XYZ file of N, CA and C in Angstrom:
558
model
N -31.734 4.313 -10.142
C -30.922 4.475 -11.337
C -30.574 3.091 -11.877
N -30.640 2.966 -13.176
C -30.368 1.695 -13.844
C -28.885 1.322 -13.737
N -28.630 0.018 -13.637
C -27.256 -0.481 -13.492
C -26.625 -0.689 -14.870
N -26.236 0.404 -15.521
C -25.570 0.312 -16.817
C -24.076 0.553 -16.637
N -23.311 0.202 -17.660
C -21.865 0.418 -17.628
C -21.566 1.880 -17.322
N -22.225 2.778 -18.040
C -21.958 4.206 -17.894
C -22.343 4.710 -16.502
N -23.485 4.274 -15.983
C -23.909 4.711 -14.651
C -22.972 4.194 -13.556
N -22.511 2.960 -13.705
C -21.554 2.408 -12.738
C -20.253 3.204 -12.806
N -19.774 3.460 -14.029
C -18.541 4.237 -14.185
C -18.687 5.611 -13.530
N -19.774 6.325 -13.836
C -19.982 7.678 -13.293
C -20.047 7.666 -11.769
N -20.725 6.678 -11.221
C -20.856 6.591 -9.763
C -19.494 6.397 -9.106
N -18.707 5.476 -9.632
C -17.396 5.212 -9.037
C -16.398 6.331 -9.354
N -16.575 6.999 -10.482
C -15.750 8.173 -10.785
C -16.007 9.263 -9.744
N -17.283 9.487 -9.430
C -17.648 10.492 -8.428
C -17.013 10.149 -7.080
N -17.099 8.885 -6.677
C -16.490 8.458 -5.415
C -14.976 8.653 -5.486
N -14.378 8.314 -6.624
C -12.932 8.458 -6.798
C -12.461 9.898 -6.683
N -13.298 10.845 -7.109
C -12.907 12.258 -7.005
C -12.929 12.743 -5.556
N -13.720 12.104 -4.724
C -13.834 12.503 -3.319
C -12.942 11.684 -2.398
N -12.304 10.673 -2.942
C -11.547 9.710 -2.143
C -10.152 10.222 -1.848
N -9.982 10.808 -0.675
C -8.674 11.265 -0.225
C -8.370 10.546 1.076
N -7.307 9.773 1.089
C -6.945 9.045 2.297
C -6.904 7.558 2.040
N -6.897 6.803 3.098
C -6.770 5.354 3.011
C -8.077 4.671 2.650
N -8.044 3.358 2.715
C -9.176 2.537 2.310
C -10.437 2.749 3.125
N -10.300 3.172 4.386
C -11.472 3.358 5.237
C -12.358 4.496 4.758
N -11.784 5.447 4.060
C -12.527 6.621 3.600
C -13.605 6.231 2.595
N -13.393 5.134 1.892
C -14.337 4.746 0.849
C -15.675 4.276 1.413
N -15.688 3.741 2.621
C -16.928 3.180 3.169
C -18.083 4.175 3.241
N -17.925 5.328 3.885
C -19.064 6.246 3.935
C -19.464 6.777 2.559
N -18.484 6.931 1.674
C -18.805 7.412 0.327
C -19.646 6.393 -0.433
N -19.232 5.120 -0.375
C -20.000 4.082 -1.062
C -21.333 3.820 -0.362
N -21.372 3.939 0.950
C -22.633 3.787 1.690
C -23.647 4.801 1.163
N -23.202 6.033 1.018
C -24.082 7.095 0.536
C -24.523 6.839 -0.908
N -23.565 6.551 -1.783
C -23.863 6.415 -3.216
C -24.590 5.113 -3.561
N -24.059 3.995 -3.097
C -24.565 2.689 -3.541
C -25.745 2.179 -2.725
N -25.735 2.455 -1.427
C -26.790 1.930 -0.557
C -27.939 2.924 -0.450
N -27.634 4.150 -0.041
C -28.692 5.115 0.247
C -29.284 5.759 -1.006
N -28.451 6.250 -1.910
C -28.962 6.965 -3.086
C -29.486 6.024 -4.169
N -28.717 4.990 -4.500
C -29.074 4.154 -5.641
C -29.730 2.831 -5.252
N -29.475 2.352 -4.042
C -30.063 1.084 -3.608
C -29.541 -0.118 -4.380
N -28.339 -0.014 -4.924
C -27.778 -1.110 -5.714
C -27.346 -2.286 -4.846
N -26.868 -1.994 -3.629
C -26.495 -3.044 -2.680
C -26.961 -2.608 -1.296
N -26.933 -3.542 -0.333
C -27.299 -3.172 1.036
C -26.042 -3.019 1.893
N -26.218 -2.550 3.107
C -25.078 -2.278 3.994
C -24.268 -3.527 4.301
N -24.945 -4.666 4.465
C -24.236 -5.908 4.761
C -23.331 -6.303 3.594
N -23.858 -6.184 2.381
C -23.044 -6.500 1.201
C -21.846 -5.558 1.105
N -22.076 -4.285 1.399
C -20.989 -3.307 1.358
C -19.870 -3.714 2.316
N -20.238 -4.123 3.516
C -19.230 -4.560 4.496
C -18.503 -5.814 4.017
N -19.236 -6.745 3.410
C -18.608 -7.962 2.888
C -17.616 -7.628 1.774
N -18.003 -6.732 0.877
C -17.106 -6.349 -0.218
C -15.889 -5.593 0.308
N -16.094 -4.824 1.371
C -14.960 -4.126 1.981
C -13.973 -5.138 2.564
N -14.492 -6.137 3.267
C -13.629 -7.180 3.840
C -12.895 -7.929 2.735
N -13.590 -8.244 1.660
C -12.939 -8.905 0.523
C -11.871 -8.007 -0.087
N -12.183 -6.727 -0.235
C -11.228 -5.773 -0.807
C -9.961 -5.656 0.010
N -10.088 -5.791 1.330
C -8.919 -5.741 2.206
C -8.119 -7.032 2.161
N -8.784 -8.135 1.857
C -8.124 -9.438 1.971
C -7.282 -9.812 0.757
N -7.421 -9.104 -0.332
C -6.609 -9.409 -1.515
C -5.577 -8.303 -1.717
N -4.447 -8.639 -2.343
C -3.415 -7.617 -2.557
C -3.921 -6.484 -3.448
N -3.451 -5.303 -3.176
C -3.797 -4.167 -4.021
C -4.458 -3.052 -3.242
N -4.944 -2.094 -3.987
C -5.577 -0.913 -3.411
C -6.995 -1.287 -2.990
N -7.321 -1.035 -1.739
C -8.622 -1.441 -1.201
C -9.766 -0.860 -2.027
N -9.691 0.414 -2.371
C -10.773 1.062 -3.122
C -10.981 0.386 -4.475
N -9.896 0.083 -5.172
C -10.016 -0.571 -6.479
C -10.540 -1.993 -6.317
N -10.008 -2.720 -5.344
C -10.464 -4.097 -5.113
C -11.953 -4.133 -4.802
N -12.361 -3.275 -3.894
C -13.759 -3.234 -3.486
C -14.657 -2.853 -4.660
N -14.208 -1.908 -5.451
C -14.979 -1.476 -6.617
C -15.180 -2.621 -7.596
N -14.146 -3.413 -7.782
C -14.245 -4.558 -8.694
C -15.308 -5.534 -8.199
N -15.302 -5.836 -6.900
C -16.293 -6.771 -6.355
C -17.710 -6.230 -6.500
N -17.901 -4.960 -6.159
C -19.233 -4.362 -6.261
C -19.669 -4.304 -7.721
N -18.773 -3.826 -8.592
C -19.107 -3.737 -10.013
C -19.470 -5.084 -10.605
N -18.762 -6.122 -10.194
C -19.056 -7.477 -10.689
C -20.444 -7.919 -10.247
N -20.824 -7.603 -9.031
C -22.163 -7.957 -8.561
C -23.231 -7.224 -9.376
N -22.939 -5.976 -9.721
C -23.936 -5.160 -10.408
C -24.111 -5.523 -11.875
N -22.991 -5.809 -12.579
C -23.084 -6.009 -14.028
C -22.029 -6.986 -14.548
N -21.614 -7.918 -13.729
C -20.640 -8.910 -14.171
C -19.287 -8.284 -14.480
N -18.618 -8.855 -15.479
C -17.279 -8.370 -15.831
C -17.300 -6.927 -16.327
N -18.333 -6.572 -17.062
C -18.443 -5.187 -17.535
C -18.578 -4.226 -16.356
N -19.346 -4.607 -15.369
C -19.516 -3.775 -14.183
C -18.230 -3.653 -13.389
N -17.498 -4.769 -13.287
C -16.214 -4.743 -12.578
C -15.254 -3.790 -13.271
N -15.215 -3.848 -14.604
C -14.333 -2.964 -15.368
C -14.764 -1.504 -15.221
N -16.076 -1.254 -15.308
C -16.589 0.117 -15.182
C -16.262 0.693 -13.809
N -16.484 -0.086 -12.757
C -16.244 0.395 -11.396
C -14.756 0.637 -11.153
N -13.920 -0.314 -11.557
C -12.473 -0.168 -11.340
C -11.928 1.016 -12.119
N -12.350 1.158 -13.357
C -11.892 2.275 -14.180
C -12.377 3.599 -13.595
N -13.626 3.625 -13.162
C -14.184 4.846 -12.590
C -13.480 5.282 -11.318
N -13.158 4.341 -10.456
C -12.549 4.702 -9.168
C -11.114 5.190 -9.331
N -10.377 4.664 -10.334
C -8.966 5.051 -10.480
C -8.745 6.220 -11.441
N -9.714 6.529 -12.290
C -9.533 7.608 -13.265
C -9.196 8.957 -12.619
N -9.907 9.388 -11.573
C -9.555 10.688 -10.975
C -8.124 10.731 -10.430
N -7.704 9.673 -9.745
C -6.340 9.646 -9.195
C -5.317 9.639 -10.321
N -5.577 8.868 -11.363
C -4.669 8.810 -12.507
C -4.555 10.182 -13.167
N -5.696 10.835 -13.374
C -5.689 12.166 -13.997
C -4.935 13.169 -13.118
N -5.128 13.088 -11.811
C -4.433 14.003 -10.895
C -2.926 13.776 -10.946
N -2.506 12.523 -11.006
C -1.076 12.213 -11.074
C -0.470 12.752 -12.366
N -1.170 12.574 -13.473
C -0.679 13.083 -14.758
C -0.574 14.608 -14.711
N -1.576 15.263 -14.159
C -1.568 16.727 -14.055
C -0.417 17.208 -13.167
N -0.260 16.595 -12.012
C 0.825 16.975 -11.102
C 2.179 16.738 -11.764
N 2.312 15.625 -12.473
C 3.577 15.327 -13.156
C 3.892 16.397 -14.198
N 2.884 16.825 -14.933
C 3.093 17.868 -15.945
C 3.516 19.183 -15.296
N 2.846 19.548 -14.215
C 3.181 20.790 -13.515
C 4.590 20.695 -12.935
N 4.904 19.568 -12.286
C 6.237 19.394 -11.705
C 7.325 19.384 -12.773
N 6.996 18.845 -13.931
C 7.963 18.804 -15.028
C 8.419 20.214 -15.400
N 7.502 21.154 -15.360
C 7.839 22.542 -15.660
C 8.489 23.229 -14.456
N 7.963 22.958 -13.270
C 8.499 23.601 -12.068
C 9.930 23.182 -11.767
N 10.252 21.933 -12.029
C 11.574 21.407 -11.674
C 12.686 22.109 -12.454
N 12.325 22.767 -13.523
C 13.316 23.494 -14.318
C 13.749 24.798 -13.643
N 12.949 25.289 -12.709
C 13.266 26.541 -12.027
C 14.342 26.310 -10.967
N 15.341 27.194 -10.928
C 16.444 27.057 -9.977
C 15.950 27.080 -8.534
N 14.963 27.904 -8.257
C 14.399 27.997 -6.912
C 13.856 26.640 -6.461
N 13.141 25.969 -7.335
C 12.557 24.660 -7.022
C 13.660 23.615 -6.870
N 14.683 23.685 -7.723
C 15.818 22.760 -7.585
C 16.454 22.901 -6.208
N 16.569 24.136 -5.744
C 17.145 24.389 -4.418
C 16.274 23.797 -3.314
N 14.970 23.921 -3.474
C 14.048 23.345 -2.487
C 14.227 21.832 -2.430
N 14.225 21.173 -3.592
C 14.375 19.714 -3.625
C 15.730 19.275 -3.076
N 16.765 20.064 -3.322
C 18.081 19.745 -2.771
C 18.026 19.757 -1.242
N 17.413 20.797 -0.693
C 17.282 20.894 0.763
C 16.411 19.797 1.340
N 15.306 19.508 0.671
C 14.429 18.430 1.122
C 15.166 17.097 1.067
N 15.963 16.887 0.024
C 16.736 15.647 -0.102
C 17.667 15.434 1.075
N 18.322 16.503 1.504
C 19.209 16.408 2.669
C 18.391 16.059 3.914
N 17.243 16.683 4.065
C 16.373 16.386 5.205
C 15.921 14.933 5.218
N 15.598 14.404 4.047
C 15.179 13.004 3.948
C 16.319 12.076 4.345
N 17.527 12.378 3.899
C 18.690 11.557 4.277
C 18.848 11.544 5.793
N 18.697 12.692 6.423
C 18.808 12.778 7.884
C 17.737 11.912 8.547
N 16.498 11.998 8.060
C 15.416 11.192 8.636
C 15.680 9.701 8.478
N 16.197 9.300 7.320
C 16.528 7.884 7.104
C 17.626 7.453 8.065
N 18.652 8.284 8.223
C 19.739 7.949 9.153
C 19.235 7.833 10.589
N 18.336 8.709 10.994
C 17.762 8.621 12.338
C 16.956 7.333 12.507
N 16.214 6.956 11.468
C 15.451 5.703 11.525
C 16.391 4.510 11.619
N 17.482 4.541 10.851
C 18.470 3.459 10.901
C 19.085 3.382 12.295
N 19.419 4.535 12.865
C 19.998 4.562 14.219
C 19.041 3.924 15.218
N 17.782 4.281 15.142
C 16.771 3.731 16.051
C 16.621 2.223 15.856
N 16.534 1.787 14.608
C 16.396 0.359 14.320
C 17.656 -0.399 14.723
N 18.812 0.208 14.527
C 20.089 -0.427 14.869
C 20.124 -0.771 16.355
N 19.743 0.197 17.180
C 19.826 -0.022 18.630
C 18.878 -1.117 19.108
N 17.821 -1.363 18.358
C 16.865 -2.399 18.749
C 17.145 -3.736 18.071
N 17.884 -3.727 16.978
C 18.092 -4.947 16.200
C 19.457 -5.579 16.403
N 20.496 -4.781 16.458
C 21.859 -5.313 16.593
C 22.183 -5.361 18.085
N 21.871 -6.507 18.700
C 21.975 -6.612 20.156
C 23.052 -7.595 20.626
N 23.605 -8.383 19.687
C 24.640 -9.348 20.069
C 25.483 -9.681 18.841
N 26.447 -10.586 19.017
C 27.343 -10.951 17.916
C 26.587 -11.625 16.778
N 25.593 -12.432 17.113
C 24.830 -13.120 16.070
C 24.071 -12.121 15.199
N 23.387 -11.164 15.819
C 22.642 -10.177 15.029
C 23.592 -9.316 14.199
N 24.795 -9.051 14.711
C 25.805 -8.321 13.937
C 26.247 -9.158 12.736
N 26.405 -10.461 12.925
C 26.792 -11.350 11.818
C 25.703 -11.383 10.745
N 24.452 -11.433 11.165
C 23.332 -11.399 10.214
C 23.363 -10.083 9.445
N 23.546 -8.976 10.150
C 23.595 -7.666 9.506
C 24.710 -7.604 8.468
N 25.928 -7.992 8.864
C 27.068 -7.921 7.942
C 26.858 -8.827 6.735
N 26.327 -10.020 6.966
C 26.049 -10.941 5.852
C 25.029 -10.332 4.895
N 23.955 -9.801 5.448
C 22.914 -9.196 4.617
C 23.461 -7.997 3.846
N 24.282 -7.182 4.502
C 24.866 -6.014 3.845
C 25.751 -6.439 2.674
N 26.621 -7.410 2.895
C 27.529 -7.879 1.835
C 26.737 -8.486 0.685
N 25.747 -9.332 1.006
C 24.934 -9.952 -0.044
C 24.195 -8.906 -0.869
N 23.698 -7.880 -0.211
C 22.934 -6.845 -0.899
C 23.829 -5.866 -1.654
N 24.837 -5.332 -0.977
C 25.654 -4.258 -1.550
C 26.638 -4.740 -2.607
N 27.204 -5.923 -2.419
C 28.283 -6.354 -3.307
C 27.915 -7.514 -4.233
N 26.937 -8.317 -3.843
C 26.598 -9.490 -4.652
C 25.227 -9.382 -5.313
N 24.537 -8.267 -5.106
C 23.229 -8.006 -5.721
C 22.215 -9.125 -5.506
N 22.213 -9.723 -4.327
C 21.227 -10.746 -3.994
C 19.895 -10.049 -3.709
N 18.810 -10.669 -4.122
C 17.476 -10.103 -3.942
C 17.184 -9.829 -2.465
N 16.633 -8.649 -2.153
C 16.270 -8.347 -0.767
C 15.303 -9.377 -0.170
N 14.395 -9.889 -0.992
C 13.451 -10.897 -0.495
C 14.193 -12.141 -0.018
N 15.186 -12.582 -0.791
C 15.966 -13.755 -0.388
C 16.770 -13.477 0.877
N 17.299 -12.278 0.987
C 18.066 -11.911 2.185
C 17.165 -11.923 3.417
N 15.965 -11.395 3.290
C 15.027 -11.377 4.413
C 14.642 -12.797 4.813
N 14.344 -13.635 3.825
C 13.979 -15.030 4.115
C 15.141 -15.753 4.786
N 16.347 -15.596 4.240
C 17.524 -16.255 4.818
C 17.782 -15.753 6.237
N 17.620 -14.461 6.465
C 17.820 -13.899 7.804
C 16.787 -14.448 8.784
N 15.546 -14.565 8.329
C 14.492 -15.113 9.189
C 14.790 -16.564 9.558
N 15.196 -17.352 8.564
C 15.533 -18.758 8.821
C 16.710 -18.847 9.789
N 17.735 -18.030 9.571
C 18.900 -18.033 10.465
C 18.481 -17.659 11.888
N 17.600 -16.686 12.017
C 17.115 -16.282 13.335
C 16.350 -17.391 14.032
N 15.520 -18.087 13.282
C 14.757 -19.203 13.858
C 15.704 -20.304 14.323
N 16.638 -20.676 13.465
C 17.598 -21.732 13.819
C 18.396 -21.326 15.052
N 18.855 -20.101 15.085
C 19.631 -19.606 16.225
C 18.817 -19.683 17.513
N 17.572 -19.215 17.454
C 16.727 -19.217 18.656
C 16.438 -20.638 19.122
N 16.165 -21.544 18.189
C 15.844 -22.924 18.553
C 17.067 -23.646 19.106
N 18.217 -23.466 18.469
C 19.426 -24.200 18.860
C 20.131 -23.614 20.074
N 20.196 -22.292 20.166
C 21.083 -21.685 21.155
C 20.394 -20.877 22.247
N 19.128 -20.610 22.098
C 18.460 -19.811 23.118
C 17.183 -20.494 23.564
N 16.923 -20.425 24.816
C 15.672 -20.929 25.362
C 14.715 -19.750 25.415
N 13.616 -19.842 24.706
C 12.651 -18.752 24.682
C 11.818 -18.814 25.957
N 11.665 -17.682 26.636
C 10.896 -17.641 27.879
C 9.486 -18.163 27.635
N 9.044 -19.012 28.532
C 7.693 -19.546 28.430
C 7.617 -20.816 27.612
N 8.695 -21.172 26.906
C 8.682 -22.409 26.136
C 8.796 -23.592 27.081
N 8.162 -24.659 26.723
C 8.291 -25.877 27.521
C 8.891 -26.970 26.660
N 9.560 -27.875 27.303
C 10.164 -29.005 26.593
C 9.061 -29.975 26.199
N 9.163 -30.541 25.017
C 8.175 -31.518 24.564
C 8.681 -32.919 24.810
């Protein structure tokens, strides 16, 4: 099959319609379509593009599609492949949103979501309890927790900054006040 914009789009659209699950699911689908059926790339290239797709931020399937599409037809191929792979998921999300928009108006469905919401709160609290017992182990970790809570809840400090500051505080604390097992003096 010729490597045209439309053929690349159709091929990746087909893969996108079958793509349910994480990034690993795309490998056998692309192996079948691109290597075995069309011969556009070989298995080694497919593995290289998969590794590249994993190494950059974003959705592995979309990243990988961009790399393969670019090899096949340059920027046009990258656009065709990326658009093709995400179109089915986008269409499904729009369809589900439309259906949910109508369903959410029903009292029965509102009751279900209310009950599910309570269940989710319970699961979050259980996760917090589990994390608490493993994280808050001394006065220093309690001080970090209280500082982070106050900065987040009352001063609207960015969570990223709180995490970075907590990490730095933990490093300083460990270096200054605790001897890490297995460490040797320099």
